Structures are given as structure tokens and as C-alpha cells.
């Protein structure tokens, strides 16, 4: 028996060695055969041009761009990369689901699984019989639902990262698309030059070669002086060299354009532009500052870096989640057909907590790595912004230079063309030599070539500006799929892409302002400083916009009658909100006050049409359009109350005054009487005494708490009893001590207008304050935050930040 098992083991070893040998023989490398290479080349060539189709008739610029967008292989590859990234996102969503595993098993054996047992230690061997507790044949199965919470968190961040990667693929596709369109336009105009100059160059070369042959014959026969003949031949050869250079420069234009629109290089096709057609200079009028802002917003490279920043943040979160303990939850139903079991079907569930203790030691290093990775991403983004900023200026300079070069080339071409015509006429009358005609024809051809080359450079510089700014001729890749409609859409887009006003409108609609002065101007308009003081010389564009927008005003939030009215954009303000509805106050085109309720969706549309945000004001207050033309009208629309004021406490002489609620303040109190100072509707400052009972009702009648100002308060409220005929009163003022830097250095004290104060640029306990003094001069400085918070109590209104 022992010999039998030894022989069996030896056979098994030999069989295993033979299997390994055969597997090693099967791994011999096999090179591609010539038939495989030929078949692959033929199939790929057919696939490359299978969708391009044939070019019917002449090819226009819009059709060339459309063919490049639809058939160019580079653009197709980038579009497929984006689609692949989106498919990966769809696959990632399945990773968030729990696992459901179904298992079924069958086993059989020749003998029962019988066993016996003995006591521990060196006791006697078992004396009882053998027993078994399972059948020889076994049928098992289970259906288990499992969910790992840690894997769920990791897969969630993986999905978020892949979503950003799909957006990065889209930005790269846009970059390729913009570059593709620019190259198509450049190659198109080079081929136009080749198409127009081909016959003229060929004819000029034949004429020059014939003249050269005649000159060599004259030299052989010695009909002229040798030096004169040699100079003649030299000039002819120089002209031939120039003509051949023109041929060399234009010989590759057709091949380059064919590769861009994905047709075989040997395809014969012509372009639409006819001989002598005019070339229009594409206009670009956007200010360089607005170009910088647009490039920072729309440049695909910068957007890609911002998406990479989000990916880095998600990666940091994912790495920290991996350090958490894993929690496995599982549950399911099991069955086993073992006849010895009491229950053949049962439910089972479990929860497992696992933690790699050594991972906890890597937490400080992991956090340090995440911070370093974030810093590197930020540094790369800032470096790219600097590069884009330089590209904007370089592209703008190149466009200006290219436009000047084209203008010069255009004038030179027209002059050479007229000279060539004049010399050609003289040649027919035998008044000029053949050499002069050939030289001038060569100069005319060279000028025409330079004209098209400079125009191609101009178009390329124009496209480089737009690609740097992230401006595409089609919106986000949403374009018709058929070639005919796509060509029509591109033709309209090429005509519209020089619309400076459209680009500027898109820039303004984003809410971005060109400089801090415009930001201050917007804040001051919101706080009605422009209505109070008139336009400022130091702030550009300080008047409110006089555009109007049509809105539908309801009597209540979703109830009551609806009135459609045109209101002035600059006068619109929000006074109250309720359940998605907002109450608007504004002036119509007749300068009359209107108010009503509008839903938030229509508010957003009105903002887009007006290209500005609407401030939130107190009820019955209005922004004033053109405040210098009719000051009393806006004042009459503000909330006011009528009050009886005595000259002294306990005096029997009283006079009734109508005061603006926003100007009323309490200054003193004596024996049950309160001193009131305010501004009347006629631009007078008035003061007087009223009983405390009536003074306490001012808060209710005005709808806000009336200020109580102590005599020693920093707010220096000096009533002016004389009437100001030429301008409005300055309003509340206060004294501020401002530093030139956020440090406790020597300070200067200013008296400023409360309504003009703006807070910005907080820095380590200090706040920069900008305001207007009594002479309407803009001042700024730093103040400690503890004092900045007290300004709103002294000025009785919120200070915008």
C-alpha cells in the first residue's frame, strides 16, 4: 500500500511539471505579421475618412469650421474622453449601493463524516463508537446583504472626484476646439492666397524662364555687353527665386486645411472667396481691464485648475476617512438541507468593527501631506493666472500689431497692383522692357501674398484673444449635429462674435466690477448716498441707470389684481419678503411711485435685464433717479409724521411740523418733556419740545426706534435752521479717528457723513473704513474693530461691508 501511494505521488509531480512546461512554451512572444499590419492600416484608413464624405462645390469658411468640429479626429478624441469620464461617473454611482450576494453549494462524499473524541491529556483512547451529524450529500445556500460604511464614504468622494474630472475633460475639449477653429481660419486664408496666386505665379515663372533663356542666347551670340547681360540674368534669377519661395510657402496650405477638416490630402477642392474680394478687419474694442476679468472667469485652463483644487480637497477628505474604523453590516437568509438540523432555514445578521491601529500613527503626516498638496495646487493655479494675464496682454498687442501690418500690406498691394497694370500697358506699346514687367509682376505677387499672410496672422491673433478669454463661437458644445445646419449656425456665430456689447453685457451680468471705485459706487447707491449728495467727481459712473423693465405687480403675495408697469431699474428696491414673494418699491417712467408684490423668479429675471442687484430698503423709501433735477419729490415719498413742537418745556405756544422719520432724533429730556430735532419736507432743520407721552409714540408711528442722542455723544448733530436752496442737507454726521495703517500709529480725526460709511478689508482686529467728509471728499483709513461695531449705534443704521 505504501508503494502504491508513492507511485501515485510521483505521477502527480510529473503531471504538474509537464503542465508548467507547456504553459511556459505557450508564452513565447509573437510579432505582428505583414498581413496583420497591412490589414490594420487598410481598416484604419477606411475608418479615418468614412464619415467625412465628399466636398460638394466650393468650400466656405463656415463649412470648413463645421467640418473641422464634426470630423476632426483630435476634437473627436477629446469629446470621447469627456463621454468616458461621464460613463465613469455613472459606474461610480453603483459603488454606493450595498452588496447583495447569492450563494448555492452542493457537496458529496463516499463515506459519512464520522468522528469520535477522547479526553484531554494522556488518557486512554476512545472506547465508544463513531458518530456523524451530517449527511453525505449537502445542499446549502444563502442570500446576504452587506454594506461597508467606510467604503461608502470613500466611493462617494471618488464619485465627486470623477465628476470634476469629467468637467476637466470638457474644459480640455473647449481648449482643443478653440485652437482648432483658429488653425482652420489661418489655414483657410493661406489656401485662399494659394488658390488665387497659383496661376499667376506659374505664368510669371514661365515668362521669367523664357526671358532667362533669351538672355543666355544673347550672351552666347555676344549681341550686348557681357556685364549688362549678366546683370540682366541676375535680376531675372532673383525674381525666379522670389517666385519659387512664394510657391514653397503656399504648397502646404491645402494639405494643412485638409488634415484639419479630415479629408484625404489628395482631395481636390476649392474655396469660396473670389478673386479681388475685400478683407474686413475684425473689430475688437474691449478694454484691457475687462479682458483680464473675463479671462480670469472663462479661461479653460484656469477653470481646469479650479476643478483640480476641488479634486485635491476631496482627496484630502478621502484620505482622512480611510483612517476611520471600518463598519461592516450584513444580514441575510440561509438554508441547509442537512437532515440532522432542527431548522433548515434561518436568518442571520452581524456587525463588525475593524481598525488598523498603525494607521492612526500616520494622521499627522497625512494632514501635513494634504496641506502641502493644497499649497502646491494653489501655487500652480496662481502661476497659471499670471501666465493667462500675460497672454491677454500679449494677444492684445499682437492683434494691434497685426491690424497695422495688414493695413500697410493692403496699401502696398494696391500700389503694386496699379504699377503692374501701368507697366503691362507700356509693354504692349513696347515702351518698357520685359525685365521691368517681370520684376513688377513679381513684386505684385509678393505684395498679394503678404496681404493674405498678414490677414491670416490678424485672424489668428483675433482668435487667440477669444480663446484666451474663453469665448467660443458655439454655446457649451450645444450645436446641430447635421453638417448643413451646423454650417449655418457657425456662419451666424462668426458674424456675431465681434459684438463687443454682448461680451460686455455677459461680463457685467456676472456681478463683477472693474475696480474698487465701482464697488464703492454700487454700495453708496444702495445706501442712497447718491440721492442725498448728487454725483461725485472722484467716482466714475455715479448716476443710476435709467433703463426700465416691465414687471407685473400683485396687490399681495400671490393674490389680488395684477398691474403691468415699466419701472426704472435704478429706482427698484425690495422692502419685504413672504413665502418666495418680494414687495418692490420703484418709480415708473412718469416718475410716479409704484409698489407691489413680485415672485422671486421674476425678480431674478428683472435683475438680469437691469444688470444690477436691487437693494433692500425700509418701507416707503425709494432710490431716486437723477436726484439733482427734482429733489423735493423723492423726499415727499419718504415716511413722515406730523408733530406739535413747543419752543420751551411747559410753553403754551406750539407749532405743528411735518418731519421725515429718518431725520428725527431725541436730544434731551426735562421734567416730562423731550427735545426733538428733525428735518422738514421743505429742507428745514427744526427743533422743539414735546411731552414724553407723544415722544414715546414716535417709534410706533415711524416704524423704527428713534435715536436718543446724549449731549456728549460723538455724533455731532448740529441743526441748521437756514434753508439750503441749492442742495440738500448733509444729514447725520459723526467724528472718526482713522489711521493710515492697521497699527496704533498717530491718527487723524474726520467728521464724516453717516450714510456714506463703508467697511471693508478686515485684518487682524482692524477694519478699513471709507466715507465722505463734509466737503464731499472721499477719505479712507483704519479703525479698530471694537470701535467699528459702534458706528451703527451712533449713526443709527447698519454699515455695509
Short mmCIF file of C-alpha atoms in Angstrom, two decimals, residues 620 634-643 657-665 676-686 698 701-704 706-707:
data_model
loop_
_atom_site.label_atom_id
_atom_site.label_comp_id
_atom_site.label_asym_id
_atom_site.label_seq_id
_atom_site.Cartn_x
_atom_site.Cartn_y
_atom_site.Cartn_z
CA UNK A 620 -41.90 103.73 1.81
CA UNK A 634 -38.29 111.85 -3.54
CA UNK A 635 -38.43 113.44 -0.07
CA UNK A 636 -42.19 113.65 -0.19
CA UNK A 637 -42.37 109.89 -0.74
CA UNK A 638 -40.43 109.04 2.41
CA UNK A 639 -42.30 108.22 5.61
CA UNK A 640 -43.10 111.32 7.65
CA UNK A 641 -45.20 112.26 10.70
CA UNK A 642 -46.91 115.42 11.94
CA UNK A 643 -45.97 116.55 15.44
CA UNK A 657 -44.39 120.38 11.84
CA UNK A 658 -44.22 117.51 9.29
CA UNK A 659 -40.85 115.79 9.79
CA UNK A 660 -39.04 112.97 7.96
CA UNK A 661 -38.89 109.89 10.17
CA UNK A 662 -35.32 109.11 9.09
CA UNK A 663 -34.14 112.54 10.37
CA UNK A 664 -35.83 112.60 13.81
CA UNK A 665 -33.70 112.23 16.92
CA UNK A 676 -36.87 116.71 19.22
CA UNK A 677 -34.67 117.66 16.25
CA UNK A 678 -35.60 116.74 12.69
CA UNK A 679 -35.81 117.76 9.05
CA UNK A 680 -38.96 119.03 7.41
CA UNK A 681 -40.11 118.24 3.86
CA UNK A 682 -39.12 121.78 2.85
CA UNK A 683 -35.43 121.16 3.63
CA UNK A 684 -35.53 122.97 7.02
CA UNK A 685 -33.96 121.67 10.20
CA UNK A 686 -36.36 122.33 13.10
CA UNK A 698 -42.67 108.26 17.55
CA UNK A 701 -45.56 105.96 14.01
CA UNK A 702 -42.19 105.86 12.22
CA UNK A 703 -41.87 102.08 12.33
CA UNK A 704 -38.39 102.08 13.91
CA UNK A 706 -35.99 106.89 17.10
CA UNK A 707 -32.42 107.72 18.15
#
